[in-house]
Coordinates of C-alpha atoms in Angstrom, one line a residue:
Chain A
X1 CA 92.0 -159.9 151.2
X2 CA 94.5 -157.2 152.3
X3 CA 93.2 -154.5 154.5
X4 CA 94.6 -151.1 155.4
X5 CA 97.2 -150.5 158.2
X6 CA 99.1 -153.8 158.4
X7 CA 102.3 -153.6 160.4
X8 CA 105.0 -156.2 160.5
X9 CA 106.7 -157.0 163.9
X10 CA 110.2 -157.1 162.4
X11 CA 110.1 -153.4 161.4
X12 CA 113.2 -151.5 162.6
X13 CA 112.6 -149.5 165.8
X14 CA 113.4 -146.1 164.2
X15 CA 110.7 -146.6 161.5
X16 CA 107.9 -147.6 164.0
X17 CA 105.2 -144.9 164.3
X18 CA 105.2 -145.1 168.1
X19 CA 109.0 -144.5 168.3
X20 CA 108.7 -141.5 165.9
X21 CA 105.8 -140.0 167.8
X22 CA 107.5 -140.5 171.1
X23 CA 110.7 -138.9 169.8
X24 CA 108.8 -135.9 168.5
X25 CA 106.8 -135.5 171.7
X26 CA 110.1 -135.6 173.8
X27 CA 111.6 -133.0 171.5
X28 CA 108.6 -130.7 171.8
X29 CA 108.5 -131.1 175.6
X30 CA 112.2 -130.4 175.9
X31 CA 112.0 -127.3 173.7
X32 CA 109.0 -125.9 175.6
X33 CA 110.8 -126.6 178.9
X34 CA 113.9 -124.9 177.7
X35 CA 111.9 -121.9 176.4
X36 CA 110.1 -121.6 179.8
X37 CA 113.3 -122.2 181.8
X38 CA 115.6 -119.6 180.3
X39 CA 114.3 -116.1 181.0
X40 CA 113.1 -114.1 178.0
X41 CA 113.9 -117.0 175.6
X42 CA 110.2 -117.7 175.0
X43 CA 109.4 -114.1 174.1
X44 CA 112.5 -113.9 171.9
X45 CA 111.4 -117.1 170.2
X46 CA 107.8 -115.9 169.7
X47 CA 109.0 -112.5 168.4
X48 CA 111.3 -114.3 165.9
X49 CA 108.5 -116.5 164.6
X50 CA 106.4 -113.3 163.9
X51 CA 109.4 -111.6 162.3
X52 CA 110.0 -114.6 160.0
X53 CA 106.5 -114.3 158.6
X54 CA 107.0 -110.5 158.1
X55 CA 110.5 -110.7 156.5
X56 CA 110.1 -113.9 154.4
X57 CA 108.5 -112.2 151.4
X58 CA 111.2 -109.6 151.2
X59 CA 113.9 -112.3 151.3
X60 CA 112.1 -114.3 148.7
X61 CA 111.8 -111.2 146.5
X62 CA 115.6 -110.6 146.5
X63 CA 116.3 -114.3 146.0
X64 CA 113.8 -114.2 143.0
X65 CA 116.1 -111.5 141.5
X66 CA 119.1 -113.7 141.5
X67 CA 120.6 -113.0 144.9
X68 CA 121.6 -116.0 147.0
X69 CA 119.4 -116.7 150.0
X70 CA 122.1 -115.9 152.6
X71 CA 122.9 -112.6 150.9
X72 CA 119.2 -111.8 150.5
X73 CA 118.7 -112.4 154.3
X74 CA 121.7 -110.2 155.1
X75 CA 120.5 -107.5 152.8
X76 CA 117.0 -107.4 154.4
X77 CA 118.4 -107.5 157.9
X78 CA 120.9 -104.8 157.1
X79 CA 118.2 -102.8 155.4
X80 CA 116.0 -103.0 158.4
X81 CA 118.9 -102.1 160.7
X82 CA 119.8 -99.1 158.5
X83 CA 116.2 -98.0 158.3
X84 CA 115.9 -98.1 162.1
X85 CA 119.1 -96.1 162.5
X86 CA 118.0 -93.5 159.9
X87 CA 114.6 -93.3 161.4
X88 CA 116.1 -93.1 164.8
X89 CA 118.4 -90.3 163.7
X90 CA 115.6 -88.4 162.1
X91 CA 113.0 -88.9 164.7
X92 CA 114.9 -89.8 167.8
X93 CA 115.0 -86.3 169.3
X94 CA 111.3 -85.9 168.5
X95 CA 109.9 -89.4 169.2
X96 CA 112.1 -90.4 172.1
X97 CA 111.7 -87.0 173.5
X98 CA 107.9 -87.4 173.2
X99 CA 108.1 -90.9 174.6
X100 CA 110.3 -89.8 177.5
X101 CA 108.0 -86.9 178.2
X102 CA 104.9 -89.0 178.1
X103 CA 106.4 -91.7 180.2
X104 CA 107.5 -89.3 182.9
X105 CA 104.3 -87.3 182.8
X106 CA 101.8 -90.2 182.6
X107 CA 101.5 -90.6 186.4
X108 CA 101.0 -86.9 186.7
X109 CA 98.4 -87.0 183.9
X110 CA 96.5 -89.8 185.5
X111 CA 96.7 -88.3 189.0
X112 CA 95.4 -85.0 187.5
X113 CA 92.5 -86.9 186.1
X114 CA 92.2 -88.8 189.4
X115 CA 92.1 -85.5 191.4
X116 CA 89.6 -84.1 189.0
X117 CA 87.3 -87.1 189.3
X118 CA 87.8 -87.0 193.1
X119 CA 86.8 -83.4 193.2
X120 CA 83.7 -84.2 191.2
X121 CA 82.9 -87.1 193.6
X122 CA 83.3 -84.8 196.6
X123 CA 81.0 -82.3 194.9
X124 CA 78.4 -85.1 194.4
X125 CA 78.8 -86.2 198.0
X126 CA 78.2 -82.7 199.3
X127 CA 75.3 -82.3 196.9
X128 CA 73.6 -85.6 197.7
X129 CA 75.0 -86.3 201.2
X130 CA 76.5 -89.6 200.2
X131 CA 79.3 -91.5 202.0
X132 CA 82.8 -91.5 200.4
X133 CA 82.9 -93.7 197.3
X134 CA 85.7 -96.1 198.3
X135 CA 85.2 -98.5 195.5
X136 CA 85.6 -95.7 193.0
X137 CA 88.8 -94.7 194.7
X138 CA 90.3 -98.2 194.3
X139 CA 89.2 -98.5 190.7
X140 CA 90.9 -95.2 189.9
X141 CA 94.1 -96.1 191.7
X142 CA 94.2 -99.4 189.8
X143 CA 93.5 -97.6 186.5
X144 CA 96.5 -95.3 187.3
X145 CA 98.8 -98.2 187.8
X146 CA 97.6 -100.0 184.6
X147 CA 98.0 -96.9 182.5
X148 CA 101.5 -96.3 183.8
X149 CA 102.4 -99.9 182.7
X150 CA 100.6 -99.5 179.4
X151 CA 102.6 -96.5 178.3
X152 CA 105.9 -97.6 179.8
X153 CA 105.6 -101.1 178.3
X154 CA 106.8 -102.6 181.6
X155 CA 106.1 -106.0 180.3
X156 CA 109.2 -105.6 178.2
X157 CA 111.8 -104.7 180.8
X158 CA 115.3 -103.5 180.0
X159 CA 116.6 -107.0 180.4
X160 CA 114.0 -108.4 178.0
X161 CA 114.9 -105.8 175.4
X162 CA 118.6 -106.6 175.7
X163 CA 117.8 -110.3 175.3
X164 CA 115.7 -109.5 172.2
X165 CA 118.5 -107.4 170.7
X166 CA 121.0 -110.2 171.3
X167 CA 118.9 -113.2 170.4
X168 CA 116.1 -112.2 167.9
X169 CA 118.4 -111.1 165.0
X170 CA 120.5 -114.3 165.4
X171 CA 117.5 -116.6 165.5
X172 CA 115.8 -114.7 162.7
X173 CA 118.8 -115.2 160.5
X174 CA 118.9 -118.9 161.0
X175 CA 115.1 -119.4 160.8
X176 CA 115.1 -117.5 157.5
X177 CA 118.1 -119.4 156.2
X178 CA 117.3 -122.9 157.4
X179 CA 113.6 -122.8 158.1
X180 CA 112.8 -125.5 155.5
X181 CA 115.5 -127.8 157.0
X182 CA 113.9 -127.4 160.5
X183 CA 110.4 -128.1 159.0
X184 CA 111.9 -131.1 157.1
X185 CA 113.5 -132.5 160.2
X186 CA 110.4 -132.1 162.3
X187 CA 108.0 -133.6 159.7
X188 CA 110.5 -136.4 159.1
X189 CA 109.8 -137.6 162.7
X190 CA 106.1 -138.1 162.0
X191 CA 104.8 -141.6 161.2
X192 CA 103.9 -142.2 157.5
X193 CA 100.2 -142.1 158.4
X194 CA 100.3 -138.4 159.5
X195 CA 103.0 -137.3 157.1
X196 CA 100.9 -136.0 154.2
X197 CA 98.4 -134.5 156.6
X198 CA 101.2 -132.6 158.4
X199 CA 102.5 -131.2 155.1
X200 CA 99.1 -130.0 154.1
X201 CA 98.5 -128.4 157.6
X202 CA 101.9 -126.7 157.4
X203 CA 101.2 -125.3 154.0
X204 CA 97.9 -123.9 155.0
X205 CA 99.1 -122.5 158.3
X206 CA 102.1 -120.7 156.7
X207 CA 99.8 -119.2 154.1
X208 CA 97.0 -118.1 156.4
X209 CA 99.2 -116.9 159.3
X210 CA 101.7 -115.1 157.0
X211 CA 98.8 -113.2 155.4
X212 CA 97.2 -112.4 158.7
X213 CA 100.4 -111.0 160.3
X214 CA 101.4 -108.9 157.3
X215 CA 97.8 -107.6 156.9
X216 CA 97.6 -106.7 160.6
X217 CA 100.9 -104.8 160.4
X218 CA 99.7 -102.8 157.3
X219 CA 96.3 -102.3 158.9
X220 CA 97.8 -100.9 162.1
X221 CA 100.2 -98.7 160.2
X222 CA 97.3 -97.2 158.3
X223 CA 95.1 -96.6 161.4
X224 CA 98.1 -95.0 163.1
X225 CA 98.8 -92.8 160.1
X226 CA 95.1 -91.6 159.8
X227 CA 95.2 -90.8 163.5
X228 CA 98.5 -88.9 163.2
X229 CA 97.1 -86.8 160.3
X230 CA 94.0 -86.0 162.3
X231 CA 96.0 -85.0 165.4
X232 CA 98.2 -82.7 163.2
X233 CA 95.2 -81.0 161.7
X234 CA 93.5 -80.5 165.1
X235 CA 96.9 -79.2 166.3
X236 CA 96.9 -76.6 163.6
X237 CA 93.3 -75.5 164.3
X238 CA 93.6 -75.4 168.1
X239 CA 97.0 -76.0 169.8
X240 CA 99.4 -78.9 168.9
X241 CA 98.5 -82.1 170.7
X242 CA 101.4 -83.1 172.9
X243 CA 103.1 -86.4 172.1
X244 CA 100.9 -86.7 169.0
X245 CA 103.4 -89.0 167.2
X246 CA 103.7 -91.4 170.1
X247 CA 100.0 -91.4 170.8
X248 CA 99.3 -92.2 167.1
X249 CA 101.9 -94.9 167.3
X250 CA 100.1 -96.4 170.4
X251 CA 96.7 -96.2 168.5
X252 CA 98.2 -98.2 165.6
X253 CA 100.0 -100.6 167.8
X254 CA 97.1 -101.4 170.1
X255 CA 94.9 -101.8 166.9
X256 CA 96.7 -105.1 166.4
X257 CA 94.5 -106.4 169.2
X258 CA 91.0 -107.0 167.8
X259 CA 87.9 -105.8 169.7
X260 CA 89.9 -104.5 172.8
X261 CA 92.8 -102.7 171.1
X262 CA 90.9 -99.7 169.8
X263 CA 89.6 -99.0 173.3
X264 CA 93.0 -99.5 175.0
X265 CA 94.6 -97.3 172.4
X266 CA 92.0 -94.5 173.0
X267 CA 92.8 -94.2 176.7
X268 CA 96.2 -92.5 176.7
X269 CA 95.0 -90.3 173.8
X270 CA 92.0 -89.0 175.7
X271 CA 93.9 -88.7 178.9
X272 CA 96.6 -86.4 177.3
X273 CA 93.9 -84.5 175.4
X274 CA 91.7 -83.9 178.5
X275 CA 94.6 -82.8 180.7
X276 CA 96.1 -80.6 178.0
X277 CA 93.0 -78.9 176.6
X278 CA 90.6 -79.0 179.6
X279 CA 92.2 -79.5 183.0
X280 CA 95.5 -77.6 182.5
X281 CA 95.3 -75.5 179.4
X282 CA 97.7 -73.0 180.9
X283 CA 100.4 -75.5 182.1
X284 CA 103.9 -74.2 181.2
X285 CA 104.9 -77.5 179.7
X286 CA 102.5 -76.9 176.9
X287 CA 104.4 -73.7 175.9
X288 CA 101.6 -71.4 176.6
X289 CA 102.6 -68.6 178.9
X290 CA 99.3 -67.0 178.0
X291 CA 96.2 -68.1 179.9
X292 CA 94.0 -70.3 177.7
X293 CA 90.5 -71.2 178.5
X294 CA 89.4 -74.9 179.0
X295 CA 88.1 -76.3 175.7
X296 CA 86.3 -79.6 175.2
X297 CA 86.1 -79.1 171.4
X298 CA 89.6 -80.4 170.5
X299 CA 89.1 -83.4 172.9
X300 CA 85.9 -84.2 171.0
X301 CA 87.7 -83.8 167.7
X302 CA 90.5 -86.1 168.8
X303 CA 88.0 -88.7 170.0
X304 CA 86.3 -88.3 166.5
X305 CA 89.6 -88.7 164.7
X306 CA 90.5 -92.0 166.5
X307 CA 86.9 -93.3 166.1
X308 CA 87.0 -92.3 162.4
X309 CA 90.3 -94.2 161.9
X310 CA 88.7 -97.3 163.4
X311 CA 85.6 -96.9 161.2
X312 CA 87.8 -96.6 158.1
X313 CA 89.7 -99.6 159.3
X314 CA 86.5 -101.7 159.7
X315 CA 84.7 -100.5 156.6
X316 CA 87.6 -100.3 154.1
X317 CA 90.9 -101.6 155.4
X318 CA 89.9 -104.9 157.0
X319 CA 87.6 -106.2 154.1
X320 CA 90.4 -105.5 151.6
X321 CA 93.5 -106.7 153.7
X322 CA 92.0 -109.3 156.0
X323 CA 89.0 -110.4 153.9
X324 CA 90.7 -113.7 153.0
X325 CA 92.8 -114.0 156.1
X326 CA 91.9 -116.0 159.2
X327 CA 89.3 -114.5 161.5
X328 CA 90.4 -115.0 165.1
X329 CA 87.4 -115.8 167.2
X330 CA 86.4 -113.2 169.9
X331 CA 86.8 -115.7 172.7
X332 CA 90.2 -116.7 171.5
X333 CA 91.2 -113.0 171.3
X334 CA 90.0 -112.4 174.9
X335 CA 91.8 -115.5 176.3
X336 CA 95.0 -114.9 174.4
X337 CA 95.1 -111.3 175.5
X338 CA 94.6 -112.2 179.1
X339 CA 97.3 -114.9 179.0
X340 CA 99.7 -112.6 177.0
X341 CA 99.2 -109.7 179.4
X342 CA 99.8 -112.0 182.4
X343 CA 103.1 -113.4 180.8
X344 CA 104.6 -110.3 179.1
X345 CA 102.4 -107.4 179.9
X346 CA 101.3 -105.1 177.1
X347 CA 103.9 -106.6 174.7
X348 CA 102.4 -110.0 175.4
X349 CA 98.9 -108.6 174.6
X350 CA 100.1 -107.5 171.2
X351 CA 102.1 -110.5 170.2
X352 CA 99.4 -112.8 171.6
X353 CA 97.1 -112.1 168.6
X354 CA 99.3 -113.4 165.8
X355 CA 100.2 -116.3 168.0
X356 CA 96.5 -117.0 168.7
X357 CA 95.9 -117.0 164.9
X358 CA 98.7 -119.6 164.5
X359 CA 97.1 -121.7 167.3
X360 CA 93.6 -121.4 166.0
X361 CA 94.6 -122.3 162.5
X362 CA 96.6 -125.2 163.9
X363 CA 93.7 -126.6 165.9
X364 CA 91.2 -126.3 163.0
X365 CA 93.5 -127.8 160.4
X366 CA 94.6 -130.7 162.6
X367 CA 90.9 -131.4 163.4
X368 CA 90.1 -131.2 159.7
X369 CA 93.1 -133.4 158.8
X370 CA 92.1 -136.1 161.4
X371 CA 88.5 -136.0 160.0
X372 CA 89.9 -136.6 156.5
X373 CA 92.0 -139.5 157.8
X374 CA 88.9 -141.1 159.3
X375 CA 86.8 -140.9 156.2
Chain R
X1 CA 103.1 -153.6 135.2
X2 CA 100.0 -155.8 134.9
X3 CA 97.4 -153.2 133.9
X4 CA 98.0 -149.7 132.7
X5 CA 95.8 -146.9 133.9
X6 CA 96.3 -143.6 132.0
X7 CA 96.3 -141.7 135.2
X8 CA 98.3 -144.1 137.5
X9 CA 100.4 -146.2 135.2
X10 CA 104.0 -145.1 134.4
X11 CA 103.8 -144.2 130.7
X12 CA 107.3 -142.6 130.9
X13 CA 109.3 -145.6 132.1
X14 CA 113.0 -145.9 131.2
X15 CA 115.1 -148.9 132.2
X16 CA 118.4 -148.2 134.0
X17 CA 120.2 -149.7 137.0
X18 CA 121.6 -146.5 138.6
X19 CA 119.8 -146.0 142.0
X20 CA 121.2 -142.8 143.3
X21 CA 118.6 -140.1 144.1
X22 CA 119.7 -137.6 141.4
X23 CA 119.8 -140.3 138.7
X24 CA 116.3 -141.6 139.9
X25 CA 115.0 -138.1 139.8
X26 CA 116.5 -137.4 136.4
X27 CA 114.6 -140.2 134.9
X28 CA 111.3 -138.7 136.1
X29 CA 109.8 -136.3 133.5
X30 CA 109.2 -133.6 136.2
X31 CA 112.9 -133.3 136.8
X32 CA 114.4 -134.5 133.5
X33 CA 115.3 -131.1 132.1
X34 CA 117.0 -129.7 135.2
X35 CA 120.7 -128.6 135.4
X36 CA 123.1 -130.1 138.0
X37 CA 122.8 -127.0 140.2
X38 CA 119.0 -127.1 140.0
X39 CA 119.0 -130.8 140.8
X40 CA 121.1 -130.2 143.9
X41 CA 118.5 -127.8 145.1
X42 CA 115.7 -130.4 144.5
X43 CA 117.8 -133.0 146.3
X44 CA 117.8 -130.8 149.4
X45 CA 114.0 -130.3 149.3
X46 CA 112.7 -133.9 148.7
X47 CA 111.8 -136.2 151.5
X48 CA 113.0 -139.8 151.9
X49 CA 110.3 -142.1 153.4
X50 CA 110.5 -145.7 154.3
X51 CA 107.4 -148.0 154.2
X52 CA 107.1 -151.5 155.3
X53 CA 105.3 -154.3 153.4
X54 CA 101.6 -153.6 153.4
X55 CA 101.8 -150.0 154.7
X56 CA 99.5 -147.5 153.1
X57 CA 101.2 -144.5 151.5
X58 CA 98.0 -142.6 151.0
X59 CA 94.3 -143.3 150.9
X60 CA 91.7 -142.5 148.3
X61 CA 89.7 -139.4 149.3
X62 CA 92.4 -137.8 151.4
X63 CA 93.8 -134.4 150.3
X64 CA 97.0 -135.0 148.3
X65 CA 100.2 -133.2 149.2
X66 CA 102.5 -134.2 146.4
X67 CA 104.2 -136.9 144.3
X68 CA 106.3 -139.9 145.1
X69 CA 109.1 -141.6 143.2
X70 CA 110.0 -145.2 144.0
X71 CA 113.7 -145.5 145.0
X72 CA 113.3 -149.2 145.8
X73 CA 110.4 -151.6 146.4
X74 CA 107.0 -151.9 144.8
X75 CA 103.8 -149.9 145.2
X76 CA 100.2 -151.1 144.3
X77 CA 97.7 -148.6 143.3
X78 CA 94.1 -149.6 144.1
X79 CA 90.6 -148.2 143.8
X80 CA 88.5 -148.2 146.9
X81 CA 89.3 -149.3 150.5
X82 CA 90.5 -152.8 149.5
X83 CA 94.1 -153.1 148.6
X84 CA 94.3 -156.6 147.3
X85 CA 95.4 -157.7 143.9
X86 CA 91.8 -157.8 142.6
X87 CA 91.4 -154.0 143.0
X88 CA 94.8 -153.2 141.6
X89 CA 94.8 -150.7 138.8
X90 CA 98.6 -150.3 138.6
X91 CA 101.7 -152.0 140.0
X92 CA 104.6 -149.6 140.2
X93 CA 108.3 -150.4 140.6
X94 CA 111.7 -148.8 141.2
X95 CA 112.0 -145.5 139.1
X96 CA 108.2 -145.2 138.7
X97 CA 106.4 -142.1 140.1
X98 CA 102.8 -141.4 141.2
X99 CA 100.6 -138.8 142.7
X100 CA 101.9 -135.9 140.6
X101 CA 98.4 -134.3 140.3
X102 CA 98.7 -133.3 143.9
X103 CA 101.5 -131.0 142.9
X104 CA 98.8 -128.8 141.3
X105 CA 96.1 -128.8 144.0
X106 CA 95.0 -130.6 147.2
X107 CA 92.1 -132.3 145.5
X108 CA 91.4 -135.7 147.2
X109 CA 93.5 -138.6 146.0
X110 CA 91.7 -140.6 143.3
X111 CA 93.2 -144.0 144.4
X112 CA 94.9 -145.7 147.3
X113 CA 98.7 -146.4 147.2
X114 CA 100.2 -149.2 149.3
X115 CA 103.7 -150.6 149.5
X116 CA 103.7 -154.4 148.8
X117 CA 107.4 -154.8 149.6
X118 CA 109.7 -152.8 152.0
X119 CA 109.7 -149.6 150.0
X120 CA 111.8 -146.4 150.0
X121 CA 110.1 -143.4 148.4
X122 CA 111.4 -140.0 147.4
X123 CA 108.6 -137.4 148.0
X124 CA 108.3 -134.0 146.3
X125 CA 105.5 -131.9 147.7
X126 CA 103.3 -129.0 146.6
X127 CA 104.4 -126.6 149.4
X128 CA 108.0 -127.0 148.2
X129 CA 107.1 -126.5 144.6
X130 CA 105.3 -123.2 145.6
X131 CA 108.4 -122.2 147.6
X132 CA 110.6 -122.9 144.5
X133 CA 108.2 -120.8 142.3
X134 CA 108.5 -117.9 144.8
X135 CA 112.2 -118.1 145.3
X136 CA 113.4 -119.3 141.9
X137 CA 110.8 -118.6 139.1
X138 CA 113.1 -119.9 136.3
X139 CA 113.3 -123.4 138.0
X140 CA 109.6 -123.1 139.0
X141 CA 108.6 -122.6 135.3
X142 CA 110.7 -125.5 134.2
X143 CA 109.0 -127.8 136.8
X144 CA 105.6 -126.5 136.0
X145 CA 106.1 -127.0 132.2
X146 CA 107.3 -130.6 132.9
X147 CA 104.2 -131.3 135.0
X148 CA 102.1 -129.8 132.3
X149 CA 103.7 -132.1 129.7
X150 CA 103.0 -135.1 131.9
X151 CA 99.3 -134.1 132.3
X152 CA 99.0 -133.4 128.5
X153 CA 100.4 -136.8 127.7
X154 CA 98.1 -138.5 130.2
X155 CA 95.2 -136.6 128.7
X156 CA 96.1 -137.7 125.2
X157 CA 96.2 -141.3 126.3
X158 CA 92.9 -141.0 128.1
X159 CA 91.4 -139.3 125.0
X160 CA 92.7 -142.1 122.8
X161 CA 91.3 -144.8 125.1
X162 CA 88.0 -142.9 125.2
X163 CA 87.9 -142.9 121.4
X164 CA 88.6 -146.6 121.4
X165 CA 85.9 -147.3 123.9
X166 CA 83.4 -145.2 122.0
X167 CA 84.2 -147.0 118.8
X168 CA 83.8 -150.4 120.5
X169 CA 80.5 -149.3 121.9
X170 CA 79.3 -148.1 118.5
X171 CA 80.4 -151.4 117.0
X172 CA 78.5 -153.3 119.7
X173 CA 75.4 -151.2 119.2
X174 CA 75.5 -151.8 115.4
X175 CA 76.0 -155.5 116.0
X176 CA 73.1 -155.6 118.4
X177 CA 70.9 -153.7 116.0
X178 CA 71.8 -156.1 113.1
X179 CA 71.0 -159.2 115.2
X180 CA 67.4 -160.6 114.8
X181 CA 65.0 -159.6 117.6
X182 CA 64.5 -163.2 118.6
X183 CA 68.3 -163.7 119.3
X184 CA 68.4 -160.9 121.9
X185 CA 68.3 -161.8 125.6
X186 CA 64.9 -161.0 127.1
X187 CA 64.9 -158.1 129.6
X188 CA 63.7 -158.9 133.1

């Protein structure tokens, strides 16, 4: 009686499963080594993977309407470039001005807050006769550094950005054009026993991760938009919130990080609001020559608007957009955010989430596939 | 082919000696109606896999990924974990195809396929079919229609065999009822 998994000795070397697996492992190790060795190549590569998931549906759409794939890719990339230029022209003076202002002022803002807290601590010391609160000082100083990094995105240095601009569009073009050939070549290296399983895993990962990344992008855009509308309304009622556009952008961007993102995104918003409306209401930068009294009400409203945007997100947006997408486990989120922050700062924290979803899906699907093979 | 299974046997077989991939693909009902340009696209998508004698292609119960066309060699289709001749339900040769149901969904394979000679297969998979549907709906519709025609034909054959089996059972029942009580084997 013949049983499964027979293997003749005279099989050509290149068809042997051990050879194929070794060749694949060597290729993967060399690729990882190269990515880690060349500075910024890893972040460019990861960014490209995320962008491939975002742009693929648009390229497929144009191809579906009779445009060749290469032209469809060029069309999408040129469209994005033109869109960025137009948006830049329309909003550059406003957004970049805001960003520049916020970047240059963030240390001042946090030191203002620091001083204010210090003043309160001294008051408490006097009142209760306590020793100086050294730990609190250290925490505040650390907080100031972190905040500076958060707003300036120091994880993405000038060099990194230049590398991204040079490499990402190029890699994106080839990944969109020949992605299926790369997949075919990699899967071709797998032994026959794991061939079908890998195809099934690839199919599921592409679907789940693609949906997740696109849904996260839309979700963050909506959260940022709700916050911006709220900031504008509050600005009309009280005084315009400084850097409203950039702050709403940060709320949306940080919202990509589940659990922690809403809290991180809230920090710069509250900092600016507290300094502007409470600590320094008469500061000349805010355009008020007239003395204005401190007011906690707009700060409370701003806090309310950001909280409201996250409630809408959790109650309406997430169930609709991410209902069928992969749910990244809280522990995975925490670990990936820590690793991402360590490697690439704030940028790393944000791109770590889609990457964690890829990794989580990969682990679950491979485990599932191996279980199926055993049965 | 020794035995013909409505699901696994090749009921579409045509005899020809041309062994190039496009000509092999063209003989398969899934690709028979495609133009030269469309066939070139399919050629770029399909996978070529080599199996040695006795190597399993897929196992019953595993999720299916797509269909295979035999470029050279022989493939035995068996039910259950044993892949000997006794459990064979179909023996497929060059130009035959199998596993096309997996193009529709990832339902577990209903049989095991094993190469009984050094075999070269052309694989066409569901993820690539979905990609074609997204990128080129016209070609996607052609392929889907062809797959549907295969399934309809297999369904008709199954239906016909079911009718034949039902008729045989009815005849047997009538025969049994007409026989005298004493001639019937005693139930234990």
